[in-house]
């Protein structure tokens, strides 16, 4: 095999090129379709002829795009050439590669191929996305571009353990650790996801406009007894419960399918994470690139004593704009120290936290309470039917939120790391190795100055974004002492 031989993707990738071209051209096509279909003086052959020309054009362009997309591997470098009219050449040195990830959707799995994504340091989007390459070719590219990837990292080459076994119970190997999240825990993670409730709010907001839309189209009479919107409080309650259950079930199913089979593997200095039922995704994270560990508990997960764990890394930016890579969807808090020890040894879970004093309570409560009062006053005046008093619920919730912020605030500083605890109705923690801190600063507001308090802000790197963590309303003397300790040189391991 000639290592420098130019190659193309699997021919099925023509389909993905066609889909991309259709997405780029869909708006002009819709404009043409509407302009011809809604006119009486246009012959139907013109419409269907346009559809045929559009279809033929995207097939030809998709085939040419596949043919013009060529890549080859040289010594520690990958070269990619693509473009129909303007020829683009991309050179990716091995030292700049942060991750080589693979996934397989339904189409890829039907043809036995994988999607390959290559990310480099500091990029806001993947440098290379190949929609269809064979598993052997994906592994060849990975071996050429990723440092220190053993053969066990190949799909199907890792030891398997019981789904409910802790990470420390993995079979012995050369620095290999495997942890599989149980399916029941994936279901709990999906059922308690806040994204489900956000979807419910959006759908209910859209539903409230259905009558107006149908009325404007002449398809609905708003005074008819069969109106879509409920007419009584009981009907509204039934609709709300039915919508909640439906969206909750659908959201739980979608997230479960996405995260099913979540497996974490550590091979030397690399973490390999696999997940997905219909679309099997695999991505790698270099332990050296981990900047912080983010632990999150919402209200529901706190009731079950579980938390989600994410990584903040240089290569954390995904297509959805998030800067966190999920390390574990859900894990009991009692098992969290063992998980960090097995997969992120630089992060150590603290056994206790320092907390701000009672003088910090005002700082945590003042801002949310002031904003809520400003919003509640118009409600008190304008809500009809003698229900203006319900606006008082907003300041009450803000007061509770501020008290919870004060109770949950905390920090733990040791020579090699700092842990920040914060949150309101949810609880969040950030475990930050000291040598990962890019910069920090001390902020003192007029209200804090009167009480001798300050806020310490820590910033870690995360690709084009910065991850900021704040320790709010702590004694200024304590903040200055922490800055002095954090400023001292830290010997590299």
CSV table of C-alpha atoms in Angstrom, one decimal:
chain,number,residue,atom,x,y,z
A,1,UNK,CA,0.0,0.0,0.0
A,2,UNK,CA,1.3,3.4,-1.0
A,3,UNK,CA,1.0,5.6,2.1
A,4,UNK,CA,1.0,8.8,0.0
A,5,UNK,CA,-1.6,7.6,-2.5
A,6,UNK,CA,-4.5,10.1,-3.0
A,7,UNK,CA,-7.8,8.7,-1.9
A,8,UNK,CA,-11.5,9.5,-2.1
A,9,UNK,CA,-14.4,8.8,0.2
A,10,UNK,CA,-16.8,5.8,-0.2
A,11,UNK,CA,-19.1,6.4,-3.2
A,12,UNK,CA,-22.1,6.6,-0.9
A,13,UNK,CA,-20.8,9.9,0.3
A,14,UNK,CA,-22.2,11.3,-3.0
A,15,UNK,CA,-25.6,11.1,-1.3
A,16,UNK,CA,-24.3,13.3,1.5
A,17,UNK,CA,-22.8,15.8,-0.9
A,18,UNK,CA,-26.2,15.9,-2.7
A,19,UNK,CA,-28.0,16.6,0.6
A,20,UNK,CA,-25.6,19.4,1.4
A,21,UNK,CA,-26.2,21.0,-2.1
A,22,UNK,CA,-30.0,20.7,-1.7
A,23,UNK,CA,-29.8,22.5,1.7
A,24,UNK,CA,-27.8,25.3,0.1
A,25,UNK,CA,-30.2,25.6,-2.9
A,26,UNK,CA,-33.5,24.9,-1.1
A,27,UNK,CA,-34.6,28.6,-0.8
A,28,UNK,CA,-34.1,29.5,-4.4
A,29,UNK,CA,-36.0,26.3,-5.4
A,30,UNK,CA,-38.9,27.1,-3.0
A,31,UNK,CA,-39.1,30.6,-4.5
A,32,UNK,CA,-39.3,29.1,-8.0
A,33,UNK,CA,-41.8,26.5,-6.9
A,34,UNK,CA,-44.1,29.1,-5.3
A,35,UNK,CA,-43.8,31.5,-8.2
A,36,UNK,CA,-44.8,28.9,-10.7
A,37,UNK,CA,-47.3,26.8,-8.8
A,38,UNK,CA,-49.4,29.8,-7.6
A,39,UNK,CA,-49.7,31.4,-11.1
A,40,UNK,CA,-52.6,30.3,-13.4
A,41,UNK,CA,-50.8,31.3,-16.6
A,42,UNK,CA,-47.9,28.9,-16.0
A,43,UNK,CA,-48.0,25.5,-17.7
A,44,UNK,CA,-47.5,22.5,-15.4
A,45,UNK,CA,-44.7,21.3,-17.6
A,46,UNK,CA,-42.7,24.3,-16.6
A,47,UNK,CA,-43.0,23.4,-13.0
A,48,UNK,CA,-42.1,19.8,-13.4
A,49,UNK,CA,-39.4,20.6,-15.9
A,50,UNK,CA,-37.9,22.9,-13.2
A,51,UNK,CA,-38.0,20.1,-10.7
A,52,UNK,CA,-36.3,17.7,-13.1
A,53,UNK,CA,-33.6,20.2,-13.9
A,54,UNK,CA,-33.0,20.9,-10.2
A,55,UNK,CA,-32.8,17.2,-9.4
A,56,UNK,CA,-30.4,16.5,-12.3
A,57,UNK,CA,-28.3,19.5,-11.3
A,58,UNK,CA,-27.9,18.4,-7.7
A,59,UNK,CA,-27.0,14.9,-8.7
A,60,UNK,CA,-24.3,16.1,-11.1
A,61,UNK,CA,-22.9,18.6,-8.7
A,62,UNK,CA,-22.9,16.1,-5.8
A,63,UNK,CA,-21.0,13.6,-8.0
A,64,UNK,CA,-18.5,16.2,-9.0
A,65,UNK,CA,-18.0,17.3,-5.4
A,66,UNK,CA,-17.3,13.7,-4.4
A,67,UNK,CA,-14.8,13.3,-7.3
A,68,UNK,CA,-13.0,16.5,-6.5
A,69,UNK,CA,-12.7,15.8,-2.8
A,70,UNK,CA,-9.3,14.1,-2.5
A,71,UNK,CA,-7.1,13.5,0.5
A,72,UNK,CA,-3.8,11.8,1.2
A,73,UNK,CA,-1.6,11.1,4.2
A,74,UNK,CA,2.1,12.0,4.3
A,75,UNK,CA,4.6,11.9,7.1
A,76,UNK,CA,2.7,13.3,10.1
A,77,UNK,CA,0.5,15.5,7.8
A,78,UNK,CA,-2.9,15.1,6.1
A,79,UNK,CA,-3.5,17.0,2.8
A,80,UNK,CA,-7.1,17.6,1.7
A,81,UNK,CA,-8.2,19.2,-1.7
A,82,UNK,CA,-11.8,20.0,-2.5
A,83,UNK,CA,-13.9,22.5,-4.4
A,84,UNK,CA,-15.8,22.5,-7.7
A,85,UNK,CA,-14.7,25.8,-9.1
A,86,UNK,CA,-12.3,27.3,-6.5
A,87,UNK,CA,-9.8,24.6,-5.6
A,88,UNK,CA,-9.1,24.6,-1.8
A,89,UNK,CA,-6.1,22.9,-0.3
A,90,UNK,CA,-5.9,22.2,3.4
A,91,UNK,CA,-2.8,20.9,5.3
A,92,UNK,CA,-3.3,19.5,8.8
A,93,UNK,CA,-0.1,18.8,10.8
A,94,UNK,CA,-0.3,16.0,13.3
A,95,UNK,CA,0.8,18.3,16.1
A,96,UNK,CA,-2.2,20.5,15.6
A,97,UNK,CA,-4.8,17.7,15.7
A,98,UNK,CA,-6.9,17.7,18.9
A,99,UNK,CA,-9.3,14.8,18.1
A,100,UNK,CA,-10.3,12.4,15.3
A,101,UNK,CA,-13.9,11.4,16.0
A,102,UNK,CA,-16.2,8.9,14.2
A,103,UNK,CA,-19.9,8.3,14.1
A,104,UNK,CA,-22.2,6.1,12.1
A,105,UNK,CA,-25.8,7.1,11.3
A,106,UNK,CA,-28.4,4.8,9.8
A,107,UNK,CA,-27.2,5.3,6.2
A,108,UNK,CA,-23.5,4.8,7.1
A,109,UNK,CA,-24.3,1.6,9.0
A,110,UNK,CA,-26.3,0.2,6.0
A,111,UNK,CA,-23.1,0.6,3.9
A,112,UNK,CA,-20.6,-0.3,6.6
A,113,UNK,CA,-18.9,3.1,6.7
A,114,UNK,CA,-18.3,5.8,9.2
A,115,UNK,CA,-18.4,9.6,9.4
A,116,UNK,CA,-14.9,11.0,10.3
A,117,UNK,CA,-14.5,14.5,11.9
A,118,UNK,CA,-11.0,16.0,12.5
A,119,UNK,CA,-10.7,19.0,14.9
A,120,UNK,CA,-7.6,21.1,15.4
A,121,UNK,CA,-6.5,23.5,18.3
A,122,UNK,CA,-8.4,26.7,18.5
A,123,UNK,CA,-10.9,25.9,15.7
A,124,UNK,CA,-14.6,26.8,16.1
A,125,UNK,CA,-15.7,24.1,13.7
A,126,UNK,CA,-14.2,20.8,12.5
A,127,UNK,CA,-11.4,21.3,9.9
A,128,UNK,CA,-12.3,18.1,8.0
A,129,UNK,CA,-15.7,16.3,7.8
A,130,UNK,CA,-15.8,13.1,5.7
A,131,UNK,CA,-19.2,11.6,5.5
A,132,UNK,CA,-18.3,8.0,4.5
A,133,UNK,CA,-15.0,6.1,4.9
A,134,UNK,CA,-14.5,2.5,5.8
A,135,UNK,CA,-13.8,1.6,9.4
A,136,UNK,CA,-10.3,0.4,8.4
A,137,UNK,CA,-9.6,3.7,6.6
A,138,UNK,CA,-10.9,5.7,9.6
A,139,UNK,CA,-8.6,3.8,11.9
A,140,UNK,CA,-5.6,4.3,9.5
A,141,UNK,CA,-6.2,8.1,9.5
A,142,UNK,CA,-6.6,8.1,13.3
A,143,UNK,CA,-3.3,6.2,13.8
A,144,UNK,CA,-1.5,8.6,11.5
A,145,UNK,CA,-2.8,11.8,13.1
A,146,UNK,CA,-3.4,11.0,16.8
A,147,UNK,CA,-0.4,10.4,19.0
A,148,UNK,CA,-0.1,7.3,21.2
A,149,UNK,CA,-3.3,5.5,20.1
A,150,UNK,CA,-2.9,1.8,20.9
A,151,UNK,CA,-4.6,-0.9,18.9
A,152,UNK,CA,-7.1,-1.4,21.7
A,153,UNK,CA,-8.6,2.0,20.8
A,154,UNK,CA,-10.0,0.5,17.6
A,155,UNK,CA,-13.8,-0.1,17.6
A,156,UNK,CA,-14.5,-3.5,19.2
A,157,UNK,CA,-10.9,-3.8,20.4
A,158,UNK,CA,-11.5,-2.8,24.1
A,159,UNK,CA,-12.3,-5.2,27.0
A,160,UNK,CA,-16.0,-5.3,28.0
A,161,UNK,CA,-17.2,-5.0,31.6
A,162,UNK,CA,-20.5,-5.3,33.3
A,163,UNK,CA,-22.7,-2.1,32.8
A,164,UNK,CA,-23.0,-1.5,36.5
A,165,UNK,CA,-19.4,-2.1,37.4
A,166,UNK,CA,-17.4,0.8,38.7
A,167,UNK,CA,-14.4,2.1,36.7
A,168,UNK,CA,-11.9,0.6,39.1
A,169,UNK,CA,-13.4,-2.9,38.3
A,170,UNK,CA,-12.3,-2.9,34.7
A,171,UNK,CA,-10.1,-5.7,33.5
A,172,UNK,CA,-6.4,-5.0,34.0
A,173,UNK,CA,-4.5,-3.7,31.0
A,174,UNK,CA,-1.7,-1.4,30.0
A,175,UNK,CA,-3.3,1.7,31.5
A,176,UNK,CA,-6.7,0.8,30.1
A,177,UNK,CA,-9.9,1.6,32.1
A,178,UNK,CA,-13.5,1.1,30.8
A,179,UNK,CA,-16.7,2.3,32.3
A,180,UNK,CA,-20.2,1.7,30.8
A,181,UNK,CA,-23.1,3.8,32.0
A,182,UNK,CA,-26.1,1.5,32.8
A,183,UNK,CA,-29.2,1.8,30.6
A,184,UNK,CA,-31.4,2.6,33.6
A,185,UNK,CA,-29.2,5.5,34.5
A,186,UNK,CA,-29.4,6.8,30.8
A,187,UNK,CA,-33.2,6.7,31.1
A,188,UNK,CA,-33.0,8.7,34.4
A,189,UNK,CA,-30.7,11.2,32.7
A,190,UNK,CA,-33.1,11.6,29.8
A,191,UNK,CA,-36.2,11.9,32.0
A,192,UNK,CA,-34.6,14.6,34.1
A,193,UNK,CA,-33.1,16.7,31.3
A,194,UNK,CA,-34.1,20.4,31.4
A,195,UNK,CA,-34.1,20.4,27.6
A,196,UNK,CA,-37.4,18.5,27.7
A,197,UNK,CA,-39.2,21.3,29.7
A,198,UNK,CA,-37.8,24.0,27.4
A,199,UNK,CA,-39.3,22.1,24.4
A,200,UNK,CA,-42.6,22.0,26.3
A,201,UNK,CA,-42.6,25.8,26.8
A,202,UNK,CA,-41.8,26.4,23.1
A,203,UNK,CA,-44.5,24.0,21.8
A,204,UNK,CA,-47.1,25.5,24.2
A,205,UNK,CA,-46.2,29.0,22.9
A,206,UNK,CA,-46.7,27.8,19.3
A,207,UNK,CA,-50.0,26.1,20.1
A,208,UNK,CA,-51.4,29.3,21.5
A,209,UNK,CA,-51.1,30.8,17.9
A,210,UNK,CA,-52.7,27.9,16.1
A,211,UNK,CA,-56.2,29.4,16.1
A,212,UNK,CA,-54.9,32.7,14.6
A,213,UNK,CA,-53.0,30.9,11.9
A,214,UNK,CA,-55.9,28.6,10.9
A,215,UNK,CA,-58.3,31.6,11.1
A,216,UNK,CA,-56.1,33.7,8.8
A,217,UNK,CA,-56.1,30.8,6.3
A,218,UNK,CA,-59.9,30.5,6.4
A,219,UNK,CA,-59.7,27.0,7.8
A,220,UNK,CA,-61.1,27.7,11.3
A,221,UNK,CA,-64.0,29.7,12.9
A,222,UNK,CA,-62.9,31.0,16.3
A,223,UNK,CA,-66.5,31.2,17.5
A,224,UNK,CA,-67.4,27.6,16.7
A,225,UNK,CA,-67.9,25.3,19.6
A,226,UNK,CA,-65.2,23.0,18.3
A,227,UNK,CA,-62.5,25.6,18.8
A,228,UNK,CA,-59.0,24.3,19.3
A,229,UNK,CA,-58.2,26.3,22.4
A,230,UNK,CA,-59.9,25.1,25.7
A,231,UNK,CA,-62.7,27.2,27.1
A,232,UNK,CA,-62.4,26.4,30.8
A,233,UNK,CA,-59.8,26.0,33.4
A,234,UNK,CA,-60.4,22.3,33.7
A,235,UNK,CA,-59.8,21.8,29.9
A,236,UNK,CA,-56.7,23.9,30.1
A,237,UNK,CA,-55.4,21.8,33.0
A,238,UNK,CA,-56.1,18.6,31.0
A,239,UNK,CA,-54.4,20.0,27.9
A,240,UNK,CA,-51.3,21.0,30.0
A,241,UNK,CA,-51.0,17.6,31.6
A,242,UNK,CA,-51.4,15.8,28.2
A,243,UNK,CA,-48.9,18.1,26.5
A,244,UNK,CA,-46.4,17.7,29.4
A,245,UNK,CA,-46.6,13.9,29.3
A,246,UNK,CA,-46.3,13.7,25.6
A,247,UNK,CA,-43.3,16.0,25.3
A,248,UNK,CA,-41.7,14.4,28.3
A,249,UNK,CA,-42.0,10.9,26.8
A,250,UNK,CA,-40.8,12.1,23.4
A,251,UNK,CA,-37.9,14.0,24.8
A,252,UNK,CA,-36.9,11.1,27.0
A,253,UNK,CA,-36.9,8.7,24.1
A,254,UNK,CA,-34.9,11.1,21.9
A,255,UNK,CA,-32.2,11.7,24.5
A,256,UNK,CA,-32.1,8.0,25.4
A,257,UNK,CA,-31.5,7.0,21.8
A,258,UNK,CA,-28.7,9.7,21.5
A,259,UNK,CA,-26.9,8.6,24.7
A,260,UNK,CA,-27.6,4.9,24.7
A,261,UNK,CA,-24.6,2.7,25.3
A,262,UNK,CA,-22.5,5.5,26.7
A,263,UNK,CA,-19.0,4.1,27.3
A,264,UNK,CA,-15.9,5.8,28.6
A,265,UNK,CA,-12.5,4.3,27.9
A,266,UNK,CA,-9.1,5.5,28.9
A,267,UNK,CA,-6.1,4.4,26.9
A,268,UNK,CA,-2.9,5.9,28.3
A,269,UNK,CA,-3.3,9.7,27.8
A,270,UNK,CA,-6.5,9.5,25.8
A,271,UNK,CA,-10.2,9.2,26.7
A,272,UNK,CA,-12.4,7.5,24.1
A,273,UNK,CA,-16.1,8.1,24.5
A,274,UNK,CA,-18.8,6.1,22.5
A,275,UNK,CA,-22.5,6.6,22.6
A,276,UNK,CA,-25.7,6.4,20.4
A,277,UNK,CA,-28.2,3.8,19.3
A,278,UNK,CA,-29.3,4.8,15.8
A,279,UNK,CA,-26.2,7.0,15.2
A,280,UNK,CA,-23.1,5.5,16.9
A,281,UNK,CA,-20.7,8.3,17.8
A,282,UNK,CA,-17.1,8.0,18.9
A,283,UNK,CA,-14.8,10.9,19.9
A,284,UNK,CA,-11.6,11.1,21.7
A,285,UNK,CA,-10.2,13.6,24.2
A,286,UNK,CA,-6.6,14.1,25.2
A,287,UNK,CA,-6.3,14.2,29.0
A,288,UNK,CA,-3.6,16.8,28.6
A,289,UNK,CA,-6.2,19.1,26.9
A,290,UNK,CA,-8.7,19.0,29.8
A,291,UNK,CA,-8.9,22.4,31.4
A,292,UNK,CA,-11.6,21.8,34.0
A,293,UNK,CA,-14.2,19.3,35.2
A,294,UNK,CA,-17.8,20.6,35.4
A,295,UNK,CA,-20.3,18.8,37.6
A,296,UNK,CA,-24.0,19.7,37.4
A,297,UNK,CA,-27.0,18.7,39.5
A,298,UNK,CA,-30.5,20.1,38.7
A,299,UNK,CA,-33.3,19.8,41.1
A,300,UNK,CA,-34.5,16.4,40.0
A,301,UNK,CA,-31.1,14.8,39.8
A,302,UNK,CA,-30.3,16.1,43.3
A,303,UNK,CA,-33.3,14.2,44.6
A,304,UNK,CA,-31.7,11.0,43.2
A,305,UNK,CA,-28.2,11.9,44.5
A,306,UNK,CA,-26.8,11.9,40.9
A,307,UNK,CA,-24.9,14.4,38.8
A,308,UNK,CA,-23.8,14.9,35.2
A,309,UNK,CA,-20.0,15.4,34.5
A,310,UNK,CA,-18.6,17.4,31.6
A,311,UNK,CA,-15.1,18.3,30.4
A,312,UNK,CA,-13.9,21.8,29.4
A,313,UNK,CA,-11.3,21.3,26.7
A,314,UNK,CA,-9.6,23.0,23.8
A,315,UNK,CA,-11.6,20.8,21.4
A,316,UNK,CA,-15.0,21.2,23.2
A,317,UNK,CA,-16.8,23.2,20.5
A,318,UNK,CA,-19.5,21.2,18.7
A,319,UNK,CA,-22.0,22.1,16.0
A,320,UNK,CA,-24.5,23.0,18.7
A,321,UNK,CA,-22.2,25.7,20.1
A,322,UNK,CA,-21.6,24.1,23.4
A,323,UNK,CA,-18.2,24.3,25.0
A,324,UNK,CA,-18.5,21.2,27.2
A,325,UNK,CA,-17.9,17.6,26.2
A,326,UNK,CA,-20.0,15.1,28.2
A,327,UNK,CA,-17.8,12.8,30.3
A,328,UNK,CA,-20.6,10.9,32.0
A,329,UNK,CA,-24.4,11.6,31.6
A,330,UNK,CA,-25.3,10.6,35.1
A,331,UNK,CA,-23.4,9.1,38.0
A,332,UNK,CA,-24.2,8.8,41.8
A,333,UNK,CA,-22.3,11.4,43.8
A,334,UNK,CA,-20.7,8.6,45.9
A,335,UNK,CA,-19.1,7.2,42.8
A,336,UNK,CA,-17.9,10.5,41.4
A,337,UNK,CA,-14.4,10.5,43.2
A,338,UNK,CA,-13.6,7.1,41.8
A,339,UNK,CA,-14.7,8.2,38.3
A,340,UNK,CA,-12.4,11.3,38.4
A,341,UNK,CA,-9.5,9.2,39.8
A,342,UNK,CA,-9.8,6.7,37.0
A,343,UNK,CA,-10.3,9.0,34.0
A,344,UNK,CA,-9.0,12.5,35.0
A,345,UNK,CA,-6.3,11.8,37.6
A,346,UNK,CA,-5.3,15.5,37.7
A,347,UNK,CA,-8.7,16.4,39.3
A,348,UNK,CA,-9.2,15.4,42.9
A,349,UNK,CA,-12.6,15.5,44.6
A,350,UNK,CA,-12.5,17.6,47.8
A,351,UNK,CA,-13.7,16.2,51.2
A,352,UNK,CA,-14.8,19.6,52.4
A,353,UNK,CA,-15.5,23.2,51.3
A,354,UNK,CA,-14.9,26.7,52.7
A,355,UNK,CA,-18.0,28.8,52.7
A,356,UNK,CA,-18.7,32.6,52.7
A,357,UNK,CA,-19.9,34.1,56.0
A,358,UNK,CA,-23.3,35.5,56.8
A,359,UNK,CA,-22.2,39.0,55.7
A,360,UNK,CA,-22.3,37.6,52.1
A,361,UNK,CA,-26.0,36.8,52.2
A,362,UNK,CA,-27.0,40.4,51.2
A,363,UNK,CA,-24.8,40.2,48.1
A,364,UNK,CA,-26.4,37.0,46.9
A,365,UNK,CA,-29.9,38.2,47.6
A,366,UNK,CA,-29.9,41.9,46.6
A,367,UNK,CA,-29.6,41.7,42.8
A,368,UNK,CA,-32.2,39.0,42.1
A,369,UNK,CA,-34.6,40.5,44.6
A,370,UNK,CA,-34.3,44.0,43.2
A,371,UNK,CA,-35.0,42.8,39.6
A,372,UNK,CA,-38.0,40.7,40.7
A,373,UNK,CA,-39.5,43.5,42.6
A,374,UNK,CA,-39.2,45.8,39.6
A,375,UNK,CA,-41.0,43.2,37.5
A,376,UNK,CA,-43.6,42.4,40.1
A,377,UNK,CA,-44.8,46.0,40.6
A,378,UNK,CA,-46.4,46.3,37.1
A,379,UNK,CA,-48.0,42.9,37.6
A,380,UNK,CA,-49.5,44.0,40.9
A,381,UNK,CA,-51.0,47.0,39.2
A,382,UNK,CA,-52.2,45.5,35.9
A,383,UNK,CA,-53.2,41.9,36.5
A,384,UNK,CA,-57.0,42.0,36.4
A,385,UNK,CA,-59.7,40.3,38.5
A,386,UNK,CA,-58.1,40.9,41.9
A,387,UNK,CA,-55.2,38.6,41.2
A,388,UNK,CA,-52.5,41.2,41.3
A,389,UNK,CA,-51.2,39.6,44.5
A,390,UNK,CA,-50.0,36.7,42.5
A,391,UNK,CA,-47.1,38.9,41.3
A,392,UNK,CA,-45.6,38.5,44.8
A,393,UNK,CA,-44.6,35.0,43.9
A,394,UNK,CA,-41.8,36.5,41.8
A,395,UNK,CA,-40.0,38.3,44.6
A,396,UNK,CA,-40.6,35.2,46.9
A,397,UNK,CA,-38.9,33.0,44.3
A,398,UNK,CA,-36.0,35.4,43.9
A,399,UNK,CA,-35.5,35.6,47.7
A,400,UNK,CA,-35.4,31.8,47.9
A,401,UNK,CA,-33.0,31.7,44.9
A,402,UNK,CA,-30.6,34.2,46.6
A,403,UNK,CA,-30.6,32.3,49.9
A,404,UNK,CA,-29.8,29.1,48.0
A,405,UNK,CA,-27.0,30.8,46.2
A,406,UNK,CA,-25.5,31.8,49.5
A,407,UNK,CA,-25.9,28.3,51.1
A,408,UNK,CA,-24.4,26.5,48.1
A,409,UNK,CA,-21.5,28.8,47.5
A,410,UNK,CA,-18.1,27.4,48.5
A,411,UNK,CA,-14.5,26.7,47.4
A,412,UNK,CA,-11.6,24.4,48.2
A,413,UNK,CA,-8.0,25.4,47.4
A,414,UNK,CA,-5.0,23.1,47.6
A,415,UNK,CA,-1.6,23.4,46.1
A,416,UNK,CA,-2.4,21.9,42.7
A,417,UNK,CA,-6.1,22.7,42.2
A,418,UNK,CA,-9.1,24.8,43.2
A,419,UNK,CA,-12.8,23.7,43.3
A,420,UNK,CA,-15.6,26.2,43.0
A,421,UNK,CA,-19.1,25.4,44.1
A,422,UNK,CA,-22.0,27.6,43.1
A,423,UNK,CA,-25.7,27.5,42.0
A,424,UNK,CA,-29.2,28.4,43.0
A,425,UNK,CA,-32.0,25.9,42.4
A,426,UNK,CA,-29.3,23.7,40.7
A,427,UNK,CA,-25.9,22.9,42.1
A,428,UNK,CA,-22.7,23.2,40.0
A,429,UNK,CA,-19.1,22.5,40.8
A,430,UNK,CA,-15.9,23.2,38.8
A,431,UNK,CA,-12.7,21.3,39.5
A,432,UNK,CA,-9.9,23.4,38.1
A,433,UNK,CA,-6.2,22.3,38.1
A,434,UNK,CA,-4.1,25.3,39.1
A,435,UNK,CA,-1.8,25.1,36.1
A,436,UNK,CA,-4.9,25.3,33.8
A,437,UNK,CA,-5.9,28.8,35.0
A,438,UNK,CA,-5.2,31.3,32.3
A,439,UNK,CA,-5.7,34.4,34.4
A,440,UNK,CA,-7.7,35.6,37.4
A,441,UNK,CA,-8.8,38.9,38.8
A,442,UNK,CA,-10.3,40.5,41.9
A,443,UNK,CA,-13.5,42.5,41.6
A,444,UNK,CA,-14.9,44.8,44.4
A,445,UNK,CA,-18.2,46.5,44.0
A,446,UNK,CA,-19.3,49.5,46.2
A,447,UNK,CA,-21.7,47.2,48.1
A,448,UNK,CA,-18.9,44.7,48.7
A,449,UNK,CA,-16.4,47.4,49.7
A,450,UNK,CA,-18.6,48.5,52.6
A,451,UNK,CA,-18.6,44.9,54.0
A,452,UNK,CA,-15.0,44.1,53.1
A,453,UNK,CA,-16.0,41.5,50.5
A,454,UNK,CA,-14.8,40.7,47.0
A,455,UNK,CA,-15.4,38.4,44.0
A,456,UNK,CA,-12.5,36.3,42.6
A,457,UNK,CA,-12.9,35.3,38.9
A,458,UNK,CA,-10.9,32.4,37.4
A,459,UNK,CA,-10.7,31.8,33.7
A,460,UNK,CA,-9.6,28.6,31.9
A,461,UNK,CA,-9.1,28.2,28.2
A,462,UNK,CA,-11.7,26.5,26.0
A,463,UNK,CA,-11.0,26.9,22.2
A,464,UNK,CA,-12.2,30.3,21.0
A,465,UNK,CA,-14.2,30.8,24.2
A,466,UNK,CA,-13.1,31.3,27.8
A,467,UNK,CA,-14.7,29.4,30.7
A,468,UNK,CA,-15.1,31.8,33.6
A,469,UNK,CA,-15.7,30.7,37.2
A,470,UNK,CA,-16.5,33.1,40.1
A,471,UNK,CA,-16.2,32.9,43.8
A,472,UNK,CA,-18.6,35.6,44.9
A,473,UNK,CA,-18.8,37.7,48.0
A,474,UNK,CA,-16.0,36.2,50.0
A,475,UNK,CA,-13.8,38.3,52.5
A,476,UNK,CA,-11.4,40.4,50.6
A,477,UNK,CA,-8.5,39.3,52.7
A,478,UNK,CA,-9.3,35.7,51.9
A,479,UNK,CA,-9.5,36.5,48.2
A,480,UNK,CA,-6.2,38.2,48.2
A,481,UNK,CA,-4.6,35.3,50.0
A,482,UNK,CA,-6.0,32.9,47.4
A,483,UNK,CA,-4.7,35.1,44.6
A,484,UNK,CA,-1.2,35.0,46.2
A,485,UNK,CA,-1.3,31.2,46.4
A,486,UNK,CA,-2.6,30.8,42.8
A,487,UNK,CA,0.1,33.2,41.5
A,488,UNK,CA,3.0,31.1,42.8
A,489,UNK,CA,4.8,29.1,40.1
A,490,UNK,CA,3.6,25.6,39.8
A,491,UNK,CA,6.1,22.9,38.9
A,492,UNK,CA,5.2,20.9,35.9
A,493,UNK,CA,4.7,17.1,36.4
